[in-house]
PDB file of N, CA, C and O in Angstrom:
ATOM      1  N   UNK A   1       5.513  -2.999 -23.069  1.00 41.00           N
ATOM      2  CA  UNK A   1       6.819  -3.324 -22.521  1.00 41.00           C
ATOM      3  C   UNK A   1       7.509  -2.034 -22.090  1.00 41.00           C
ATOM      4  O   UNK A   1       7.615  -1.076 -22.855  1.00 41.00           O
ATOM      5  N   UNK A   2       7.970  -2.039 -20.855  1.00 46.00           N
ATOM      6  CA  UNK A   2       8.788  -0.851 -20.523  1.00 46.00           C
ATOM      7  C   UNK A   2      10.458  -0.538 -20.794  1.00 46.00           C
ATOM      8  O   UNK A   2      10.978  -1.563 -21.233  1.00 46.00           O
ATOM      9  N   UNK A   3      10.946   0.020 -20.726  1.00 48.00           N
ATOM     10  CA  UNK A   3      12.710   0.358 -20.902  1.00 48.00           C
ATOM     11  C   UNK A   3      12.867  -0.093 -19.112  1.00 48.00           C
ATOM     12  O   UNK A   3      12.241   0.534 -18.257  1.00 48.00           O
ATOM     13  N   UNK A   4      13.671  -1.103 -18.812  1.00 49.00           N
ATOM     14  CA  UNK A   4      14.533  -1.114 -17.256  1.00 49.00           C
ATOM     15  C   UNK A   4      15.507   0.018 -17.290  1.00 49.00           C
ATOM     16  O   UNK A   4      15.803   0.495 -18.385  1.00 49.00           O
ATOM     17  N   UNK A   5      16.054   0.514 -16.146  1.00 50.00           N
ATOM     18  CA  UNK A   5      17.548   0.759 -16.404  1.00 50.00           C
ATOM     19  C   UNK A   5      18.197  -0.786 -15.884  1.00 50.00           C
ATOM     20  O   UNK A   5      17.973  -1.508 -14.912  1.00 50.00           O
ATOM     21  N   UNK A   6      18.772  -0.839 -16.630  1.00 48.00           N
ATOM     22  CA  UNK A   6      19.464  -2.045 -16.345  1.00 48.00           C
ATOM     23  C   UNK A   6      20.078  -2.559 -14.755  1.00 48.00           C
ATOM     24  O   UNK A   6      19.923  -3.622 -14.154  1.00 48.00           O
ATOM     25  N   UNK A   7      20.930  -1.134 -14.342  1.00 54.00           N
ATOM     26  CA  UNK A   7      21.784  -1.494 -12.706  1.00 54.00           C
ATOM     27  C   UNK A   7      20.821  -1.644 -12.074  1.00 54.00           C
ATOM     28  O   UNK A   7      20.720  -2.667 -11.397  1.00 54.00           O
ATOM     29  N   UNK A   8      19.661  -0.550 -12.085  1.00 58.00           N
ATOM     30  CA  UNK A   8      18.512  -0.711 -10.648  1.00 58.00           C
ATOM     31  C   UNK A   8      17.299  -1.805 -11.157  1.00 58.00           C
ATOM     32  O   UNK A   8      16.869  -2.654 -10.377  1.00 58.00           O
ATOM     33  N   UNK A   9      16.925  -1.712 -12.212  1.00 62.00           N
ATOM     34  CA  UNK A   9      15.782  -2.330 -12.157  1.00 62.00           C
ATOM     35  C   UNK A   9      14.598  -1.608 -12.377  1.00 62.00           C
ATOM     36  O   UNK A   9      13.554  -2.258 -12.435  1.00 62.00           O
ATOM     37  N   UNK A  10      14.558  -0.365 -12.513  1.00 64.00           N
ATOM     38  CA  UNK A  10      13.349   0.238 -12.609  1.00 64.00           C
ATOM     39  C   UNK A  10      12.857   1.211 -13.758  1.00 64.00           C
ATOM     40  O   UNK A  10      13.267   2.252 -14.270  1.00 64.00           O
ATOM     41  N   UNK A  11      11.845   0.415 -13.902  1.00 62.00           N
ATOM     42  CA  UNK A  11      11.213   1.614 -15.317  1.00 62.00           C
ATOM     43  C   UNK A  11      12.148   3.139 -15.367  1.00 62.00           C
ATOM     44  O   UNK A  11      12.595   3.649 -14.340  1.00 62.00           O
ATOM     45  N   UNK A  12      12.315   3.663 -16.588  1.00 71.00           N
ATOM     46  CA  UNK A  12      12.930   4.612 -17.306  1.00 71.00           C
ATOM     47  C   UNK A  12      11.709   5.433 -17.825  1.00 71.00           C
ATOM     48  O   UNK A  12      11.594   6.583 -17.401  1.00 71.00           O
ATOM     49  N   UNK A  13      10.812   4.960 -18.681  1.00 86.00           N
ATOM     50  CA  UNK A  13      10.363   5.499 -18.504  1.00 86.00           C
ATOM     51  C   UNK A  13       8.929   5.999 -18.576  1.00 86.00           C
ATOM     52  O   UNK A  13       8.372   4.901 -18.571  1.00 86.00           O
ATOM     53  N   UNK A  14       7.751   7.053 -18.653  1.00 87.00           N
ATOM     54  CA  UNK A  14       6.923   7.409 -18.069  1.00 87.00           C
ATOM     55  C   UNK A  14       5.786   6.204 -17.804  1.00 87.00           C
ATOM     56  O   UNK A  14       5.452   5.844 -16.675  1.00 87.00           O
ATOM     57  N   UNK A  15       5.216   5.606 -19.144  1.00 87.00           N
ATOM     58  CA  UNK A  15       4.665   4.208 -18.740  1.00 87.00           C
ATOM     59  C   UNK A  15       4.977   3.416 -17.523  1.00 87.00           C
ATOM     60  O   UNK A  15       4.317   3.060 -16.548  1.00 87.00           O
ATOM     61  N   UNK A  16       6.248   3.256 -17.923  1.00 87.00           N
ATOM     62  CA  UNK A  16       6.982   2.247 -16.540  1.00 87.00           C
ATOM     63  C   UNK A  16       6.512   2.780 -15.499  1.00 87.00           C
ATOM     64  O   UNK A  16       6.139   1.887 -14.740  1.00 87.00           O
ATOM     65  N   UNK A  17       6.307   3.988 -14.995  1.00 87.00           N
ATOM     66  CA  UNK A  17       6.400   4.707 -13.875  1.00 87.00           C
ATOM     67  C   UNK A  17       5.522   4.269 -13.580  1.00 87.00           C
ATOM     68  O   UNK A  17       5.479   3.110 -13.167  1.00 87.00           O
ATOM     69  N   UNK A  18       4.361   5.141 -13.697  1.00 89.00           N
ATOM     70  CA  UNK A  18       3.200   4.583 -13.879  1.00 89.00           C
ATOM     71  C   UNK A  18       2.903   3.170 -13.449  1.00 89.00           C
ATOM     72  O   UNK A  18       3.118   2.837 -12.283  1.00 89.00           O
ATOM     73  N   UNK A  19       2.423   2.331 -14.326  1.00 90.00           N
ATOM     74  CA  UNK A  19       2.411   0.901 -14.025  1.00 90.00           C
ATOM     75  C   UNK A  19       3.128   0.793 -13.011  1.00 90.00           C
ATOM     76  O   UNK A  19       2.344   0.415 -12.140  1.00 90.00           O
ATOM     77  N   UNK A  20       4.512   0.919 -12.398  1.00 88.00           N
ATOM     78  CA  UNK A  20       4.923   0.933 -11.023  1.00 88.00           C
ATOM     79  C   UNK A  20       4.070   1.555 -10.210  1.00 88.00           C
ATOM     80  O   UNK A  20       3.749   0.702  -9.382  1.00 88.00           O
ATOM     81  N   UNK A  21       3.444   2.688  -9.939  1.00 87.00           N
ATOM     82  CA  UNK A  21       2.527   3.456  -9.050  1.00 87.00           C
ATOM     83  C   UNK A  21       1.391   2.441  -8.729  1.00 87.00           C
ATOM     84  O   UNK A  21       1.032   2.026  -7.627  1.00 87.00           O
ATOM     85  N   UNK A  22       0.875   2.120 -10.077  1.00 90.00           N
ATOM     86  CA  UNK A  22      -0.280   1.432  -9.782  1.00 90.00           C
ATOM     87  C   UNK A  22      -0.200   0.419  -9.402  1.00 90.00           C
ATOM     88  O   UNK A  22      -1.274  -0.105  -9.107  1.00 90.00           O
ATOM     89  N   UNK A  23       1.260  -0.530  -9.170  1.00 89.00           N
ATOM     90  CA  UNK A  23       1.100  -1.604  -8.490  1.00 89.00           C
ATOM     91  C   UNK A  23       1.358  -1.152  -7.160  1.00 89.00           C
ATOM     92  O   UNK A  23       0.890  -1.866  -6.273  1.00 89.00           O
ATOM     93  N   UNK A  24       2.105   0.048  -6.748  1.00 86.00           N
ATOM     94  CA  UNK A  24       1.895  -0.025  -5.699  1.00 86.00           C
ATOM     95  C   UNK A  24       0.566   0.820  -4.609  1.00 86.00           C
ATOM     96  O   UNK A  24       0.481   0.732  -3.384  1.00 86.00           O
ATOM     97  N   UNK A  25       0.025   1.288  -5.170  1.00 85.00           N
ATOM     98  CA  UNK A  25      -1.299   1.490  -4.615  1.00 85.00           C
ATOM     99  C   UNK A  25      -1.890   0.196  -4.542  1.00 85.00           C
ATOM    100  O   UNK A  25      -2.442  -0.077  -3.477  1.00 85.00           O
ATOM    101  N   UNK A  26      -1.894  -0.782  -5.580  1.00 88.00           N
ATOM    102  CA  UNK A  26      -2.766  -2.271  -5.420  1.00 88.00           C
ATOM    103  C   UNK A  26      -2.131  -2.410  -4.126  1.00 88.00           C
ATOM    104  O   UNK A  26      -2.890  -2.125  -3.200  1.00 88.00           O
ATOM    105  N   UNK A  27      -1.032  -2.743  -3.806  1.00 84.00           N
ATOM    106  CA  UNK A  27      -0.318  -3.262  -2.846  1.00 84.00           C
ATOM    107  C   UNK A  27      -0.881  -2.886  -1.370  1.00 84.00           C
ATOM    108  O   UNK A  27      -1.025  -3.584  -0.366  1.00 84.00           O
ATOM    109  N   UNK A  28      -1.146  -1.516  -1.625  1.00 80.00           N
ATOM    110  CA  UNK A  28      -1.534  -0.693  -0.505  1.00 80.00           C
ATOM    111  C   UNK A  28      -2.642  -0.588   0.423  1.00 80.00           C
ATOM    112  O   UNK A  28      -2.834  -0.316   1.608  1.00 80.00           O
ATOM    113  N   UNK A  29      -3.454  -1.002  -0.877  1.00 80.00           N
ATOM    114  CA  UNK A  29      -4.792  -1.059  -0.770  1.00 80.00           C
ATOM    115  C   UNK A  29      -4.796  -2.354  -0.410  1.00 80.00           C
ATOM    116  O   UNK A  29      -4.723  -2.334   0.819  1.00 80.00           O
ATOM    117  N   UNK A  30      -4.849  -3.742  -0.869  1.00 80.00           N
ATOM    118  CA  UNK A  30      -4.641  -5.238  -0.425  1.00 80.00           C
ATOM    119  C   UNK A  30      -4.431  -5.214   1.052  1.00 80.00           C
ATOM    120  O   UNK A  30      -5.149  -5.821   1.845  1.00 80.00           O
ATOM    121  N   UNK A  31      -3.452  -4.511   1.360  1.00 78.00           N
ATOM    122  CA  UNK A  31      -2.754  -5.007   3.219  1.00 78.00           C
ATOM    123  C   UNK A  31      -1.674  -5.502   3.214  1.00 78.00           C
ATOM    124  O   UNK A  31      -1.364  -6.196   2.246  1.00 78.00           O
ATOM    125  N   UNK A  32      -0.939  -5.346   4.075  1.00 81.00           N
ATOM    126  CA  UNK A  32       0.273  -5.898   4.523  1.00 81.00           C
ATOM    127  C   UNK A  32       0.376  -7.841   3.363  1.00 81.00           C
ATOM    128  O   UNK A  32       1.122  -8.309   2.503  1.00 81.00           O
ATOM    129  N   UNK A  33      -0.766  -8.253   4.054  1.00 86.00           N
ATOM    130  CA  UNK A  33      -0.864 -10.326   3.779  1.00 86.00           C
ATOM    131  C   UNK A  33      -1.471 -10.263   4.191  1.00 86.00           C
ATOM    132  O   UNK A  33      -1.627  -9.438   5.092  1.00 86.00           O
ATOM    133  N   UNK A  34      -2.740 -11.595   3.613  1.00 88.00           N
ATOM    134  CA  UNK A  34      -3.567 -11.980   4.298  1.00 88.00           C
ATOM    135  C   UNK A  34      -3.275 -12.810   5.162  1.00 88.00           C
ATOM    136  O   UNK A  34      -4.301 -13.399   5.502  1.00 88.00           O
ATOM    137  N   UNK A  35      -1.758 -13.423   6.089  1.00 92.00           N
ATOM    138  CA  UNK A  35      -1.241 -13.669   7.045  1.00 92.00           C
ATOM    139  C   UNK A  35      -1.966 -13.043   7.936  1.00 92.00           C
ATOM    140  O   UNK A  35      -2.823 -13.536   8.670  1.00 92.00           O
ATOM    141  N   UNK A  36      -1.511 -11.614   7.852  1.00 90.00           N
ATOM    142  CA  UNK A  36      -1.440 -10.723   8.909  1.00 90.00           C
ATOM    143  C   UNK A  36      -2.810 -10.500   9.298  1.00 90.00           C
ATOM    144  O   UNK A  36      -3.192 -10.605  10.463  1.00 90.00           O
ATOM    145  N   UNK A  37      -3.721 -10.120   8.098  1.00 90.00           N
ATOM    146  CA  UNK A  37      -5.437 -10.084   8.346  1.00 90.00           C
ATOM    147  C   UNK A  37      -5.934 -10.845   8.386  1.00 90.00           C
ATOM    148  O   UNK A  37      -7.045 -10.638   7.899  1.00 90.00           O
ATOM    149  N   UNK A  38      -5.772 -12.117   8.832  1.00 93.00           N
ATOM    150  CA  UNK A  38      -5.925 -13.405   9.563  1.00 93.00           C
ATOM    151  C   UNK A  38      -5.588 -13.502  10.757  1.00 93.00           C
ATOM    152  O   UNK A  38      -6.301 -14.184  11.494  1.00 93.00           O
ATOM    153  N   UNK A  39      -4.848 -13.094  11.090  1.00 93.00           N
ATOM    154  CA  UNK A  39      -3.936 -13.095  12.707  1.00 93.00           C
ATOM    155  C   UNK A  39      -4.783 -11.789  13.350  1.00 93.00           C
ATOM    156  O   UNK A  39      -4.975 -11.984  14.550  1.00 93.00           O
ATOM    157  N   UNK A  40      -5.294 -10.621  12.922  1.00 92.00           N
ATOM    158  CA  UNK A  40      -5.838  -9.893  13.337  1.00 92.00           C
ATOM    159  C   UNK A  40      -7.336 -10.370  13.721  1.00 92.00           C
ATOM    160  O   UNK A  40      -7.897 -10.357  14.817  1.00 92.00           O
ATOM    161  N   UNK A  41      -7.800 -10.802  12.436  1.00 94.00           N
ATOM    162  CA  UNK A  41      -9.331 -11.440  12.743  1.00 94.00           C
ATOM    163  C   UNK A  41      -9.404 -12.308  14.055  1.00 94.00           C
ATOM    164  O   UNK A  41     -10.225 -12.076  14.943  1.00 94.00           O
ATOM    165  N   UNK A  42      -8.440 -13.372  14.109  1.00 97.00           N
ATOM    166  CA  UNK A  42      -8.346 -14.162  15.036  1.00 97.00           C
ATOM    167  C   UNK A  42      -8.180 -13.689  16.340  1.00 97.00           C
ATOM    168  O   UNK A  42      -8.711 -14.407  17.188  1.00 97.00           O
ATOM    169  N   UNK A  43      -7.477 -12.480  16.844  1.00 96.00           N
ATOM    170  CA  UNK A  43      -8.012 -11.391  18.229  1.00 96.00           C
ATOM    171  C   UNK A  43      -8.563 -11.141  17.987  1.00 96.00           C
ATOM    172  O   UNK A  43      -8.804 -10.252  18.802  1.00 96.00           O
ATOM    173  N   UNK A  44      -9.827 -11.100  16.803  1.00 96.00           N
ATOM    174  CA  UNK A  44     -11.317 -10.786  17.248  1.00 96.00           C
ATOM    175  C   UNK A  44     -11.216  -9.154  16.797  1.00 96.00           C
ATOM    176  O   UNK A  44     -12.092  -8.404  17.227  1.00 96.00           O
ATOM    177  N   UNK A  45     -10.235  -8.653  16.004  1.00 95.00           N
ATOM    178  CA  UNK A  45      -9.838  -7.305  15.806  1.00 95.00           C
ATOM    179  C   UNK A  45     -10.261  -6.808  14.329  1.00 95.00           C
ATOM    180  O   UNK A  45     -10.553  -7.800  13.661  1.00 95.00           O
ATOM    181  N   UNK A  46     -10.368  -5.852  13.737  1.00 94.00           N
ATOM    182  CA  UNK A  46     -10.335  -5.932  12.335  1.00 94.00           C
ATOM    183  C   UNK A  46      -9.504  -4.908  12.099  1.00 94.00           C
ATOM    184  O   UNK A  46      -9.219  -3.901  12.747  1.00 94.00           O
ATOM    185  N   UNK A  47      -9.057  -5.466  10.738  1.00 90.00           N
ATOM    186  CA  UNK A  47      -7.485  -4.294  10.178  1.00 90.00           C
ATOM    187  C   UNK A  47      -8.215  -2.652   9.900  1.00 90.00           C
ATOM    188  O   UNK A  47      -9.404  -2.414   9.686  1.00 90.00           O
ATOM    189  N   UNK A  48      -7.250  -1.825   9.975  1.00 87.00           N
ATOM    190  CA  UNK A  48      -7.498  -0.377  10.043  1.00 87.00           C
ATOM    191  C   UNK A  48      -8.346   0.004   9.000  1.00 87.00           C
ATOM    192  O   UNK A  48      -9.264   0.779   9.270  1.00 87.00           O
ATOM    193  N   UNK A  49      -8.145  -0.565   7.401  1.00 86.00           N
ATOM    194  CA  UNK A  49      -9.240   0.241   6.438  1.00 86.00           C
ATOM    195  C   UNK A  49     -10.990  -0.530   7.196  1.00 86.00           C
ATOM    196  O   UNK A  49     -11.994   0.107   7.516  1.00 86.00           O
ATOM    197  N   UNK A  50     -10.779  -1.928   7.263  1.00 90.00           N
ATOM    198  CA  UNK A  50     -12.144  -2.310   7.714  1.00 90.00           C
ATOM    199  C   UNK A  50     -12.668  -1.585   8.595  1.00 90.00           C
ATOM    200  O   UNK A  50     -13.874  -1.384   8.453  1.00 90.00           O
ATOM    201  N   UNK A  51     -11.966  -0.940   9.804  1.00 93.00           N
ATOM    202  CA  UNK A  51     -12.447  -0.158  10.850  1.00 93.00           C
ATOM    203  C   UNK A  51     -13.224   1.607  10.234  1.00 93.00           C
ATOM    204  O   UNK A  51     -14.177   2.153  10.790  1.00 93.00           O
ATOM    205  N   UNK A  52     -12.476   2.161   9.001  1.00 90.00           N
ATOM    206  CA  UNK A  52     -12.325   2.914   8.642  1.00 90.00           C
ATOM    207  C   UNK A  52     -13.915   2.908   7.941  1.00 90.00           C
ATOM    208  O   UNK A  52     -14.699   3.837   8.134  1.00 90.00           O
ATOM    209  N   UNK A  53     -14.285   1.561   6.998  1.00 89.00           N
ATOM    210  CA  UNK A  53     -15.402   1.975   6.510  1.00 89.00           C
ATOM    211  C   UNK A  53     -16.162   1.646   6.945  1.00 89.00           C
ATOM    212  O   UNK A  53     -17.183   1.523   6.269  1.00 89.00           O
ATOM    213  N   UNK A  54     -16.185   1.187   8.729  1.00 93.00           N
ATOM    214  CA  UNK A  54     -17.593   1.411   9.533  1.00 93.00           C
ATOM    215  C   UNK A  54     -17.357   2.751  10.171  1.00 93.00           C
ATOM    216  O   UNK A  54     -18.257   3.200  10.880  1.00 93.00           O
ATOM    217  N   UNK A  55     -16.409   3.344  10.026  1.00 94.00           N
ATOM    218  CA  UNK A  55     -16.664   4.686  10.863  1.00 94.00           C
ATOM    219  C   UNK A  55     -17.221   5.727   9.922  1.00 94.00           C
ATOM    220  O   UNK A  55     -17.930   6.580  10.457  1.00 94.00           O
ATOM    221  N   UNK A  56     -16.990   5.835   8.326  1.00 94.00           N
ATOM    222  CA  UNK A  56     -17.447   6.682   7.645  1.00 94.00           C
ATOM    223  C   UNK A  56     -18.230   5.980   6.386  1.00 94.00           C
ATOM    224  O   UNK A  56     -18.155   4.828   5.956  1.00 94.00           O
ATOM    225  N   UNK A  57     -18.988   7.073   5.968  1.00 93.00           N
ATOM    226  CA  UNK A  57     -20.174   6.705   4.745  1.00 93.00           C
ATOM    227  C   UNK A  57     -18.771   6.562   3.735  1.00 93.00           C
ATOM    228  O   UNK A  57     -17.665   7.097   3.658  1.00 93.00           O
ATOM    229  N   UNK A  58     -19.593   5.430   2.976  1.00 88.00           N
ATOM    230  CA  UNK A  58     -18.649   5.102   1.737  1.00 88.00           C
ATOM    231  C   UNK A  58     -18.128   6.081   0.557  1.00 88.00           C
ATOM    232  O   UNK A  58     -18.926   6.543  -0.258  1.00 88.00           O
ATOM    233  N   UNK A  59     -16.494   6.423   0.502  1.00 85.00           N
ATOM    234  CA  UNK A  59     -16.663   6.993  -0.687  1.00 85.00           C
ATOM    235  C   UNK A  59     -16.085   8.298   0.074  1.00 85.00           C
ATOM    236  O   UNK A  59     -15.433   8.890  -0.786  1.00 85.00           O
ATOM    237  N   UNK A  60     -16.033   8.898   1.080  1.00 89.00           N
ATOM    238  CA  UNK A  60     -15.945  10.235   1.695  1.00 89.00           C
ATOM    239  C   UNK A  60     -14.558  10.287   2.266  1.00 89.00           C
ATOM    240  O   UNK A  60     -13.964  11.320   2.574  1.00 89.00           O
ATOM    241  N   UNK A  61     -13.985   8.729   2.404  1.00 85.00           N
ATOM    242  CA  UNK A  61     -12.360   9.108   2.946  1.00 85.00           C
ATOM    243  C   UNK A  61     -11.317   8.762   2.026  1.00 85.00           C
ATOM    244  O   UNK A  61     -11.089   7.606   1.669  1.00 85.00           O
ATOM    245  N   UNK A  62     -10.680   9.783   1.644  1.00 82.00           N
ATOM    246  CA  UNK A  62      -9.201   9.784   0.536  1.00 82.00           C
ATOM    247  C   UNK A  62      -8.179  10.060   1.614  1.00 82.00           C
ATOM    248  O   UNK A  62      -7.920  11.082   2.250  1.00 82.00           O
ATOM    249  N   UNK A  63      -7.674   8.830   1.626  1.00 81.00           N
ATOM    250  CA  UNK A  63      -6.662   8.605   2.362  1.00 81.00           C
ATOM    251  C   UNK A  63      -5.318   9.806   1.496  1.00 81.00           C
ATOM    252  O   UNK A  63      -5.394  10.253   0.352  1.00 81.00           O
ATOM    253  N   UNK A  64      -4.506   9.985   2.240  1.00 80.00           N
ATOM    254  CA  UNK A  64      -3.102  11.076   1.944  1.00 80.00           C
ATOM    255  C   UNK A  64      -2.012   9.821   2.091  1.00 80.00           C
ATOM    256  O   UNK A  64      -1.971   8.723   2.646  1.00 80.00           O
ATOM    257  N   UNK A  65      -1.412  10.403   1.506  1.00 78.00           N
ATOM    258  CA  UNK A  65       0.143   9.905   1.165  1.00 78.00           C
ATOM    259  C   UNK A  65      -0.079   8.719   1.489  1.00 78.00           C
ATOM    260  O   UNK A  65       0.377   8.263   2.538  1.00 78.00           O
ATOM    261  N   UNK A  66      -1.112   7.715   0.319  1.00 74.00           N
ATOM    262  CA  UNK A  66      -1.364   6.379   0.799  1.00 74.00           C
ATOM    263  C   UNK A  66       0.123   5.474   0.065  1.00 74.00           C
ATOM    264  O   UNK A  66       0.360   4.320   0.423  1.00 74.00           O
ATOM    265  N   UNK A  67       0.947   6.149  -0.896  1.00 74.00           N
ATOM    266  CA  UNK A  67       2.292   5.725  -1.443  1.00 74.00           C
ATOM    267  C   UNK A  67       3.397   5.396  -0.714  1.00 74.00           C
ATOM    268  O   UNK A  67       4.195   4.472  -0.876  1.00 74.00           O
ATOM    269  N   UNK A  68       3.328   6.740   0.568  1.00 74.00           N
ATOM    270  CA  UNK A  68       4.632   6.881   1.346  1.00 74.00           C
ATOM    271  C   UNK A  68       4.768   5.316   2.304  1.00 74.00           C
ATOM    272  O   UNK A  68       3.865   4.683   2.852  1.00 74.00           O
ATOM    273  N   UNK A  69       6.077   5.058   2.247  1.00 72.00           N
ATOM    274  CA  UNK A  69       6.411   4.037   3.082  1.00 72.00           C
ATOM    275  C   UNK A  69       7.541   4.666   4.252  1.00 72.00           C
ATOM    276  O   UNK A  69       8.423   5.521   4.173  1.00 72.00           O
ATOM    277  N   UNK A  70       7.071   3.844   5.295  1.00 73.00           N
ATOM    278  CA  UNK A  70       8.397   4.286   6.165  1.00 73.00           C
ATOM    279  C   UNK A  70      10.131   3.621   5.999  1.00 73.00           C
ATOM    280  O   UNK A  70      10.369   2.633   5.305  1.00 73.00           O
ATOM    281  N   UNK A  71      10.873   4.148   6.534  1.00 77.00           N
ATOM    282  CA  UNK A  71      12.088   4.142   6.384  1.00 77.00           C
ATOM    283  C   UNK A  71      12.529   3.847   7.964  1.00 77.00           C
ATOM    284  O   UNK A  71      13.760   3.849   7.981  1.00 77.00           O
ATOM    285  N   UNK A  72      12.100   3.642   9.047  1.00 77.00           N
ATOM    286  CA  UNK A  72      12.286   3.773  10.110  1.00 77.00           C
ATOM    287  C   UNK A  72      13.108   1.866  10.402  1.00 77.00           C
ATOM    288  O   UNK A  72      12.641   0.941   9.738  1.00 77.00           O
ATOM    289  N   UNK A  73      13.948   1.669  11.134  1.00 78.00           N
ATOM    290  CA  UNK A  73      14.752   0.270  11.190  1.00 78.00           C
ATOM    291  C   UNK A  73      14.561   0.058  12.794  1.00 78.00           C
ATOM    292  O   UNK A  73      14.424  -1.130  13.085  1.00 78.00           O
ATOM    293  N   UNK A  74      14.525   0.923  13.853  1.00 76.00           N
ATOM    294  CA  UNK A  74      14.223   0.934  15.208  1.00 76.00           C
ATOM    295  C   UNK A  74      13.080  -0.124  15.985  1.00 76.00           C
ATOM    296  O   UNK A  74      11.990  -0.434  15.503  1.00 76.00           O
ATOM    297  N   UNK A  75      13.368  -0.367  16.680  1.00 75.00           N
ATOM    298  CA  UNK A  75      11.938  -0.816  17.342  1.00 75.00           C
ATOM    299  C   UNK A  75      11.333  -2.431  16.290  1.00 75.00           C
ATOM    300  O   UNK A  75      10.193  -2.811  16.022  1.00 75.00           O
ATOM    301  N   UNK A  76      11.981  -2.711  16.124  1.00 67.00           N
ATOM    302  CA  UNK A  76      11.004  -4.198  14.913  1.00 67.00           C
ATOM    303  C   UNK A  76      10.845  -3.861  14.071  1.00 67.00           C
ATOM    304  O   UNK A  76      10.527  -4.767  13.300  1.00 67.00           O
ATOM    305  N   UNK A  77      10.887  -2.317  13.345  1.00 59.00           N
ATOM    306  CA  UNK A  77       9.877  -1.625  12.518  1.00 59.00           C
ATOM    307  C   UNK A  77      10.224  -2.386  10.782  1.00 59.00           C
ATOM    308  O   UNK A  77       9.554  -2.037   9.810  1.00 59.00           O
TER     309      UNK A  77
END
């Protein structure tokens, strides 16, 4: 069980953190929805990691700042 802070909602502390990280790498790793990687398949397209592990041998690409999310509100984003 973790400590909340109560106003925000978010682990206090280091456990919490943690376990937060790692859900969001799951998250990251999963995809957007399988909405979306459905709607892609269906143009006949495949989503960016699938593309990724026919372009390289397994195991050789560590993605960077796979955590960071954008902040951008412009454009649909």
């Amino acid at each position: 069980m973790t400590v909340l802070d109560e106003a925000l909602g978010e682990p206090t502390d280091a456990r919490g953190r943690v376990a937060e990280l790692h859900e969001i790498r799951a998250q990251a790793i999963a995809g957007p929805s399988e909405k979306a990687t459905e709607a892609q398949h269906a143009k006949g397209k495949l989503t960016s990691r699938e593309r990724i592990e026919l372009l390289l041998d397994p195991g050789s690409f560590n993605e960077v700042e796979q955590l960071r999310r954008h902040r951008a509100t412009g454009f649909g984003l």
